[in-house]
Coordinates of C-alpha atoms in Angstrom, one line a residue:
X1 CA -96.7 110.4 104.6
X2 CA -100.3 109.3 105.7
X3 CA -102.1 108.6 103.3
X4 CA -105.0 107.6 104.3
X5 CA -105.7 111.6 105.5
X6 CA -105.1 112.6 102.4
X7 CA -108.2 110.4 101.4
X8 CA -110.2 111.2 104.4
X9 CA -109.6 115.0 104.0
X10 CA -111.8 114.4 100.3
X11 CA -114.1 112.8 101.3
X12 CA -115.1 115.1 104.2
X13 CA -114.6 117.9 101.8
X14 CA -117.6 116.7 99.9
X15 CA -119.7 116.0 102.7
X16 CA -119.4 119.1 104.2
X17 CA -120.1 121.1 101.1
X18 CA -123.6 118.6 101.9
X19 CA -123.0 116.7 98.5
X20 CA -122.0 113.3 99.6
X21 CA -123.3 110.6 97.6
X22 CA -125.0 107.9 99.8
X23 CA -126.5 104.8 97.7
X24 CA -129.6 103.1 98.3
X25 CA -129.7 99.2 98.1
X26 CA -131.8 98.4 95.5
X27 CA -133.7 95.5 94.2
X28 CA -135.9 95.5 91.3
X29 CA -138.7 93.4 90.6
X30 CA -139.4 91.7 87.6
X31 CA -141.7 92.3 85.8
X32 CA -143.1 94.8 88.6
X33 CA -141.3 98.3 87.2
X34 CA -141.0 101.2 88.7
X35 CA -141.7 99.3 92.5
X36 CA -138.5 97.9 93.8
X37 CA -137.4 96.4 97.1
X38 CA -134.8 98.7 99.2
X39 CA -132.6 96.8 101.8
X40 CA -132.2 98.3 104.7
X41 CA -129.5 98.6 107.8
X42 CA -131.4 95.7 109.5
X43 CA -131.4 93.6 106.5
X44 CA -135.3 93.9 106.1
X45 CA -136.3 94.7 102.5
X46 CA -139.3 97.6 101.9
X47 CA -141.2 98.1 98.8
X48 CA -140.7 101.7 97.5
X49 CA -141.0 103.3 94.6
X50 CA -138.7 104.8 91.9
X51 CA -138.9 108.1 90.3
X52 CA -135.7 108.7 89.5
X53 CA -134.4 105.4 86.9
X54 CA -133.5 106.0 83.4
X55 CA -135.1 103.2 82.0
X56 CA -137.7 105.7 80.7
X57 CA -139.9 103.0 79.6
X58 CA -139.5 99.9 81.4
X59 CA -137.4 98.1 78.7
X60 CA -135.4 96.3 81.5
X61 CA -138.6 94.6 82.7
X62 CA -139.7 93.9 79.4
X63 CA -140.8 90.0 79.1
X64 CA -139.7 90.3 75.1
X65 CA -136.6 91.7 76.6
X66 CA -135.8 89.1 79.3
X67 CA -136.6 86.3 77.0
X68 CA -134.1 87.2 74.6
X69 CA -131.8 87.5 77.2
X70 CA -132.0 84.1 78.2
X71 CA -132.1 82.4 74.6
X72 CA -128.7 84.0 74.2
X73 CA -127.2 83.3 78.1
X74 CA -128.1 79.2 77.1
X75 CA -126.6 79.6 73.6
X76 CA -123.4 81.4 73.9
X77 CA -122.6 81.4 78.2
X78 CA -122.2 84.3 80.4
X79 CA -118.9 86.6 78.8
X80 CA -117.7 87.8 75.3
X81 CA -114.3 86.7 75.8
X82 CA -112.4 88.9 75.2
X83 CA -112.0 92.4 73.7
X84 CA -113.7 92.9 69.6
X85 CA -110.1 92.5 68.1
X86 CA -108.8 89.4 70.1
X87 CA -111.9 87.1 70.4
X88 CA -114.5 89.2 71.8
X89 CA -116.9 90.0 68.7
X90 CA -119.9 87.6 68.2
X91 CA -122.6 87.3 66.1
X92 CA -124.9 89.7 68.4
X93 CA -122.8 92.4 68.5
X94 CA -122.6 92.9 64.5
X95 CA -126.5 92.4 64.7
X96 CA -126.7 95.3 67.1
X97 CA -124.3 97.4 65.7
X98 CA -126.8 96.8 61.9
X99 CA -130.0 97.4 64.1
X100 CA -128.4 100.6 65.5
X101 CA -127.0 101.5 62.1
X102 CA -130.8 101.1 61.0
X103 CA -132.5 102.9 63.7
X104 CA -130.3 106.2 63.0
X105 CA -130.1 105.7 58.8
X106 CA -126.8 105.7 58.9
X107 CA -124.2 103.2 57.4
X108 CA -122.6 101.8 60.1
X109 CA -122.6 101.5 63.9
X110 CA -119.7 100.6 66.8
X111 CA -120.5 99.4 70.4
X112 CA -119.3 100.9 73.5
X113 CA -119.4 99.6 77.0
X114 CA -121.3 102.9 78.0
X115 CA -122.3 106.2 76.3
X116 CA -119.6 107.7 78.2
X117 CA -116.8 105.8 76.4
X118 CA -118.4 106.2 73.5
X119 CA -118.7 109.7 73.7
X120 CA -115.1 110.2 74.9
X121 CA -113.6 107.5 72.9
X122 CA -115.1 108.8 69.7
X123 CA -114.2 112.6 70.3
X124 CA -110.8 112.2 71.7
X125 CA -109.9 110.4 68.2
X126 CA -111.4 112.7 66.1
X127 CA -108.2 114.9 66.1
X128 CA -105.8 112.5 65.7
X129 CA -107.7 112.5 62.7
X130 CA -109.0 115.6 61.3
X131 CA -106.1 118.1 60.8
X132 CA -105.9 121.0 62.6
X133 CA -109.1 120.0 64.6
X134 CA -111.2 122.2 66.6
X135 CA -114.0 121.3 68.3
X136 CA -117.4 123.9 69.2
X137 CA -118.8 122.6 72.3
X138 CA -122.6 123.3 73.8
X139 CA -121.6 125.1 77.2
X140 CA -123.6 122.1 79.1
X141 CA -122.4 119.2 77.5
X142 CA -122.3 116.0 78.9
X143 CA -118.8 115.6 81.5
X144 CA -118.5 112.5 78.7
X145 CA -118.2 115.2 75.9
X146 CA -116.0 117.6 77.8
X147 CA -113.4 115.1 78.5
X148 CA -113.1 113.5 75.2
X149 CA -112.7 117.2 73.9
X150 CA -110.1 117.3 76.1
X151 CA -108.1 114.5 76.1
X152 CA -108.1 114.8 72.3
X153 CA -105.4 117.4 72.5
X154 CA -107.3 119.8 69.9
X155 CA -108.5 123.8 70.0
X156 CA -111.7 124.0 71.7
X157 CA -114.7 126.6 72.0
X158 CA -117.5 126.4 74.4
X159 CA -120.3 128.7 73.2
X160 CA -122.6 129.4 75.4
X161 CA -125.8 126.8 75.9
X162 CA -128.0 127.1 72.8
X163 CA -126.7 130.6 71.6
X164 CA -126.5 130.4 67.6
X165 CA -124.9 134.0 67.5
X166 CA -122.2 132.8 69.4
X167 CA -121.6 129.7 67.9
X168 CA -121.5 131.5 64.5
X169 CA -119.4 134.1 66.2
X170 CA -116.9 131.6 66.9
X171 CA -116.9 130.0 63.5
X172 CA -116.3 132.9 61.6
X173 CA -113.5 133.6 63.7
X174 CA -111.9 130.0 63.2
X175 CA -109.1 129.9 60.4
X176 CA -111.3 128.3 56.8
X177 CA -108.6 125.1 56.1
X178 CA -109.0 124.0 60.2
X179 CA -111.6 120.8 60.9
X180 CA -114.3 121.5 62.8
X181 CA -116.7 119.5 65.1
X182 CA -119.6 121.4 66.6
X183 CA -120.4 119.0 69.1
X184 CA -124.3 119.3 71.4
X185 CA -126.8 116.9 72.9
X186 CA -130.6 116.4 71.5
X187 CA -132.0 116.6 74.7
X188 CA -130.0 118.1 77.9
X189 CA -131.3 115.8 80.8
X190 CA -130.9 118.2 84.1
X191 CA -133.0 120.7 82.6
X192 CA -134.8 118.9 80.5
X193 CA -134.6 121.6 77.2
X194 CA -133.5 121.0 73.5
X195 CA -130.8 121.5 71.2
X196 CA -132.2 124.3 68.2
X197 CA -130.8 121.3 66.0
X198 CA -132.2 122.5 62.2
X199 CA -130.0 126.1 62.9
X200 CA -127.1 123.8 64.2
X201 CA -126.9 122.0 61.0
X202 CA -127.0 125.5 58.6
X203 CA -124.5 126.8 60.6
X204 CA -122.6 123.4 59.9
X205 CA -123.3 123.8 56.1
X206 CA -122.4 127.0 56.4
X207 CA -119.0 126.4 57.5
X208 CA -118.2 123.2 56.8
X209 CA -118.6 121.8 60.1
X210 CA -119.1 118.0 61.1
X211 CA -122.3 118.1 63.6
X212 CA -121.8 115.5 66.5
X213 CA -125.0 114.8 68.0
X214 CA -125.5 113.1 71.4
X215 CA -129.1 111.5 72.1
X216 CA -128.6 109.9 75.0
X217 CA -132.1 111.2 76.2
X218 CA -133.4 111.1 73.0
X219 CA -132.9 107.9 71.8
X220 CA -136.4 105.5 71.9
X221 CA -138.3 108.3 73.4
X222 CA -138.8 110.9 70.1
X223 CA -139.3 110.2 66.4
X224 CA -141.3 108.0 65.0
X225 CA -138.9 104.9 65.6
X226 CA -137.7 106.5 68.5
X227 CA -134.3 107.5 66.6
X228 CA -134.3 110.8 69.1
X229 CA -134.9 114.3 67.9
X230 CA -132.8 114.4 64.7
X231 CA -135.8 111.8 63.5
X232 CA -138.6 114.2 64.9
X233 CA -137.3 117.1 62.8
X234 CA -136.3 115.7 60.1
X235 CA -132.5 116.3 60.3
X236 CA -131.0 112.6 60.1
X237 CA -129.3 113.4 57.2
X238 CA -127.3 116.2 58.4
X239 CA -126.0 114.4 61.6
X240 CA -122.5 113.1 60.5
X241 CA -122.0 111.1 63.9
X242 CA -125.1 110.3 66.3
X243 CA -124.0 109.4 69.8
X244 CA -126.6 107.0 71.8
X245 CA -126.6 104.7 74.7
X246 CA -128.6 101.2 75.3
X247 CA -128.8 102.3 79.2
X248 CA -131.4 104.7 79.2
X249 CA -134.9 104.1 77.1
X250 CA -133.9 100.8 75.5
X251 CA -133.0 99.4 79.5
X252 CA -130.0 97.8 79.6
X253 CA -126.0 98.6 78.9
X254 CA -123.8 99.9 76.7
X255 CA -123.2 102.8 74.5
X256 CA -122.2 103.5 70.8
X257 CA -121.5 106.1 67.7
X258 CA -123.4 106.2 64.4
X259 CA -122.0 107.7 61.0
X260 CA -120.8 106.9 57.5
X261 CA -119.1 103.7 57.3
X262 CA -115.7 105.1 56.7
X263 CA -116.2 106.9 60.2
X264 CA -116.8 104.5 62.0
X265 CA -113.7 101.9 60.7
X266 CA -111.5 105.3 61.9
X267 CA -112.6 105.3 65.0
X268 CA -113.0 101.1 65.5
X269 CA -109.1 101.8 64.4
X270 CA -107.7 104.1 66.2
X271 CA -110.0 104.4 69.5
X272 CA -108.2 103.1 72.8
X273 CA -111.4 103.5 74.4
X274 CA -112.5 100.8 72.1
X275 CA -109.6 98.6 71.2
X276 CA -108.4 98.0 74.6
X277 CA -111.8 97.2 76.7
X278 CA -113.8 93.5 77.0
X279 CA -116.9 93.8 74.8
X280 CA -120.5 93.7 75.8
X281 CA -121.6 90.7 77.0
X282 CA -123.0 88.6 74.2
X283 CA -126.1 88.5 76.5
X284 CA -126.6 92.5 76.7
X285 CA -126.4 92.8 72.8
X286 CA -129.4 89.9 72.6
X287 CA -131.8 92.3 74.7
X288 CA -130.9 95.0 73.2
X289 CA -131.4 94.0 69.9
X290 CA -134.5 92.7 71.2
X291 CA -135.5 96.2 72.5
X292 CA -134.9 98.4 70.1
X293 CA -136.5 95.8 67.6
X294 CA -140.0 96.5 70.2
X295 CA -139.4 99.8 70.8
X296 CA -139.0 101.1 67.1
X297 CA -142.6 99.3 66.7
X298 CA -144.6 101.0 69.3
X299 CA -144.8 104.1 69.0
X300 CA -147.7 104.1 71.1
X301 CA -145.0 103.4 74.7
X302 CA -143.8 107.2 73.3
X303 CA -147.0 109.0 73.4
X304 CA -147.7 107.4 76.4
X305 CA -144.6 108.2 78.3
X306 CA -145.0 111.9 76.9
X307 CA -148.6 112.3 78.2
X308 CA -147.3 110.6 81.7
X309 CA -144.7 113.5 81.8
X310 CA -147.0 116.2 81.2
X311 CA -149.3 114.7 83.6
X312 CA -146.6 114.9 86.3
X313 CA -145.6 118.7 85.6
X314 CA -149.0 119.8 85.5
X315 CA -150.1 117.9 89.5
X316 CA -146.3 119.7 90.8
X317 CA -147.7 123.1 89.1
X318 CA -150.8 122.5 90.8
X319 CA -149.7 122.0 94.0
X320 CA -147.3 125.1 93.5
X321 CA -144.1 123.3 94.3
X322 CA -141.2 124.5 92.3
X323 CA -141.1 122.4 88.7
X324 CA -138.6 123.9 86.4
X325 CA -139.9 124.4 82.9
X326 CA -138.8 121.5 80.6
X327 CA -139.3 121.0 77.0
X328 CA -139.4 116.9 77.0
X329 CA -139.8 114.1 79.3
X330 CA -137.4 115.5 81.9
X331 CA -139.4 116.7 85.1
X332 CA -136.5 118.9 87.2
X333 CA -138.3 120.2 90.6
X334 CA -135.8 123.1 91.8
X335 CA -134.5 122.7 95.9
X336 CA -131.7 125.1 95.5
X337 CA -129.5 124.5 98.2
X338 CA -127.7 121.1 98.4
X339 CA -128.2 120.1 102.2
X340 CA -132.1 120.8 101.4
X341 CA -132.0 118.4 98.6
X342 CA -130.6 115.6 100.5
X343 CA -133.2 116.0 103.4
X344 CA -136.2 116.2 100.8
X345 CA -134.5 112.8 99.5
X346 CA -133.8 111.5 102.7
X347 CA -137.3 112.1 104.0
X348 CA -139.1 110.8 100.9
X349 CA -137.7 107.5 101.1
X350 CA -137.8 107.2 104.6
X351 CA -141.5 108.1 105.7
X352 CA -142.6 107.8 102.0
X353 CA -141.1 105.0 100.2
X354 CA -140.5 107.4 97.2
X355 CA -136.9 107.2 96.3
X356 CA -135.6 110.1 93.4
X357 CA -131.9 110.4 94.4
X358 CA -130.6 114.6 94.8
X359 CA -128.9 116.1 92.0
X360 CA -126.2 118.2 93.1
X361 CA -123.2 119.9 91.9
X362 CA -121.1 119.0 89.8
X363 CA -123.6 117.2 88.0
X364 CA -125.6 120.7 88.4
X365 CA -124.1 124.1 88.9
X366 CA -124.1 125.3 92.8
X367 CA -127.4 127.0 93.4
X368 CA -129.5 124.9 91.2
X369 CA -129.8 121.5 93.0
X370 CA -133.1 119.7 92.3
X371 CA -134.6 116.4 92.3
X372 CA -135.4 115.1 88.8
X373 CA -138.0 113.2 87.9
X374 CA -139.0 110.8 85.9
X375 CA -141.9 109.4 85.3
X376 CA -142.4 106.3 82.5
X377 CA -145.9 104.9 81.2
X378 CA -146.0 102.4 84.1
X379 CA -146.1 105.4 86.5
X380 CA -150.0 105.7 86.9
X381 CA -151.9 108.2 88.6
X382 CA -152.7 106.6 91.8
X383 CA -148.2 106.9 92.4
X384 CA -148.0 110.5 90.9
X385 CA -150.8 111.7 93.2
X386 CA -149.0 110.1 96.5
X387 CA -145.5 111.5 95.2
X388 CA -147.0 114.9 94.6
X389 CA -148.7 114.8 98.5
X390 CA -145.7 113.5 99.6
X391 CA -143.5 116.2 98.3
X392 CA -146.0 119.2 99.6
X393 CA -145.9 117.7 103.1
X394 CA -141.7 117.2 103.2
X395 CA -141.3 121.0 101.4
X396 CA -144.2 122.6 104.1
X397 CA -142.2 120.2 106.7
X398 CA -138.7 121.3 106.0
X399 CA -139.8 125.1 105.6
X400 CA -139.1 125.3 101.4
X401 CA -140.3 127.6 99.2
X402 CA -143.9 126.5 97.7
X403 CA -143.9 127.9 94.1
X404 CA -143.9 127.2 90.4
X405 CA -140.6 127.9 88.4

């Protein structure tokens, strides 16, 4: 048998369905967020800019950030050493896991190496858990939440994105003595709308549901310490276990779960996702500590980054290019057609040094590839006006259709 052909055959699959994945070689500058150095074939770097990073805020350029950083790289060295049972916990990983614990009012905390594990670590256990376990899942969950459901072996319902009839529909219909998880997301980041969180929990009461809340995107961006939308509306007290990730508004890496104490030990006991992997870099805990410390404090880099997304959506509106409506911070501009998206990409980094990567399936559903934006405080108006007449000139170029969504 070849092999190799075998391998080829994938790949070519993907690129022919115009989905390939081609990375740009990046290099950020410190201190200098969102403009960043791009290496190219002849080994000559150009300055572009991004519109397409999760650090939401510029956290990973912060000089509070940085420094902490490097206090902790000269105190402890480079690696944790091992993984949290052997010899891997230090002293900034139970300070995190109390400033996290803090941030979402909750008793305790547990680290992750990325909101992926921790979503799929944490939800796969549950049923080993929870007798007869059956989990209600938002019909666009994270890929994160749909494994863990899966791999945890427990009955599973997907109701239909934000439908509350048929959530409750499924409910009712689920034997009284079975454990149940109704698991969503705060904020859903391809289309940018949210969870209708206060119905989510009645419903929970209601049947005597755990609610398991990811706020991935929510996290550092909404509330009033930037605990995500469960802090905005009031409704930390009804989240049993709050999923969050360091990589995203707080700018560096790493993910984790939130809950009652005695939740947390179960999972930190029985979660091969956690058990069996090298723990966060003594280093990455430091920062983040550091950020969300900063970020829980200024609420002001919130308002700010709230008013630079509106900005952004009203100049696309304005110029008539396709913006999808979005509820939050998420700005999703609609190609529709996967080849499309890849020129528009292409083109915008090449003639424009603008790079905002194409989103297409499966991260999207076929038909609904897009480029999502997103734009932080330290986008000002002079780089949303040259992105917005860059984007007219490639859709008019390319022959794409010129309207709002």
């Amino acid at each position: 048998m070849v092999y190799e052909a075998h391998f080829q055959a994938a790949v070519d699959s993907v690129k022919s369905e115009g989905r390939y994945r081609v990375f740009a070689d990046l290099r950020r500058k410190r201190g200098d967020f969102p403009n960043a150095h791009l290496r190219t074939d002849n080994g000559v770097d150009r300055d572009i800019v991004v519109w397409c990073s999760n650090d939401y805020l510029g956290m990973g350029q912060n000089p509070i950030v940085l420094d902490a950083m490097h206090s902790a790289l000269r105190e402890v060295g480079a690696g944790a050493g091992g993984t949290r049972n052997i010899a891997g916990t230090t002293h900034y990983h139970v300070k995190l896991e109390a400033e996290l614990a803090d941030l979402h009012q909750k008793q305790a905390a547990l680290l992750f190496t990325s909101g992926y594990i921790a979503n799929e670590a944490s939800l796969s256990t549950l049923a080993r858990i929870l007798p007869n376990c059956t989990y209600f899942s938002d019909g666009l969950n994270h890929a994160s939440m749909i494994e863990g459901i899966r791999r945890s072996g427990g009955a599973k319902h997907i109701w239909r994105h934000n439908d509350l009839e048929h959530l409750e529909e499924l409910l009712a219909a689920t034997p009284v003595d079975a454990s149940k998880v109704i698991a969503l997301e705060s904020v859903y980041s391809m289309d940018g709308d949210v969870a209708p969180l206060r119905e989510v929990c009645d419903l929970a009461d209601k049947y005597e549901a755990l609610v398991y809340l990811d706020e991935v995107h929510a996290v550092g961006l909404y509330g009033q310490t930037g605990a995500g939308i469960a802090e905005r509306e009031g409704l930390m007290d009804r989240i049993d276990i709050v999923n969050g990730t360091l990589g995203k508004a707080f700018g560096l890496m790493g993910g984790y779960v939130a809950a009652d104490a005695v939740i947390i030990d179960a999972i930190r006991s029985y979660a091969p996702g956690f058990i069996f992997t090298t723990a966060l870099a003594p280093v990455l805990a430091a920062g983040a500590v550091a950020s969300i410390s900063y970020v829980k404090q200024h609420n002001e880099l919130r308002v700010l980054h709230q008013e630079r997304a509106l900005r952004l959506k009203t100049l696309l509106r304005e110029a008539n290019l396709p913006v999808m409506a979005s509820d939050t911070h998420v700005v999703p501009l609609l190609v529709g057609d996967p080849v499309a998206c890849k020129e528009v990409s292409d083109h915008l980094l090449n003639d424009y040094g603008i790079y905002v990567q194409p989103i297409n399936y499966p991260t999207v559903a076929k038909g609904s590839e897009r480029l999502r934006l997103t734009p932080s405080p330290l986008h000002d108006d002079a780089m949303m006006k040259e992105l917005v007449t860059a984007l007219c000139q490639v859709w008019e170029r390319l022959g794409l259709l010129m309207r709002a969504a």
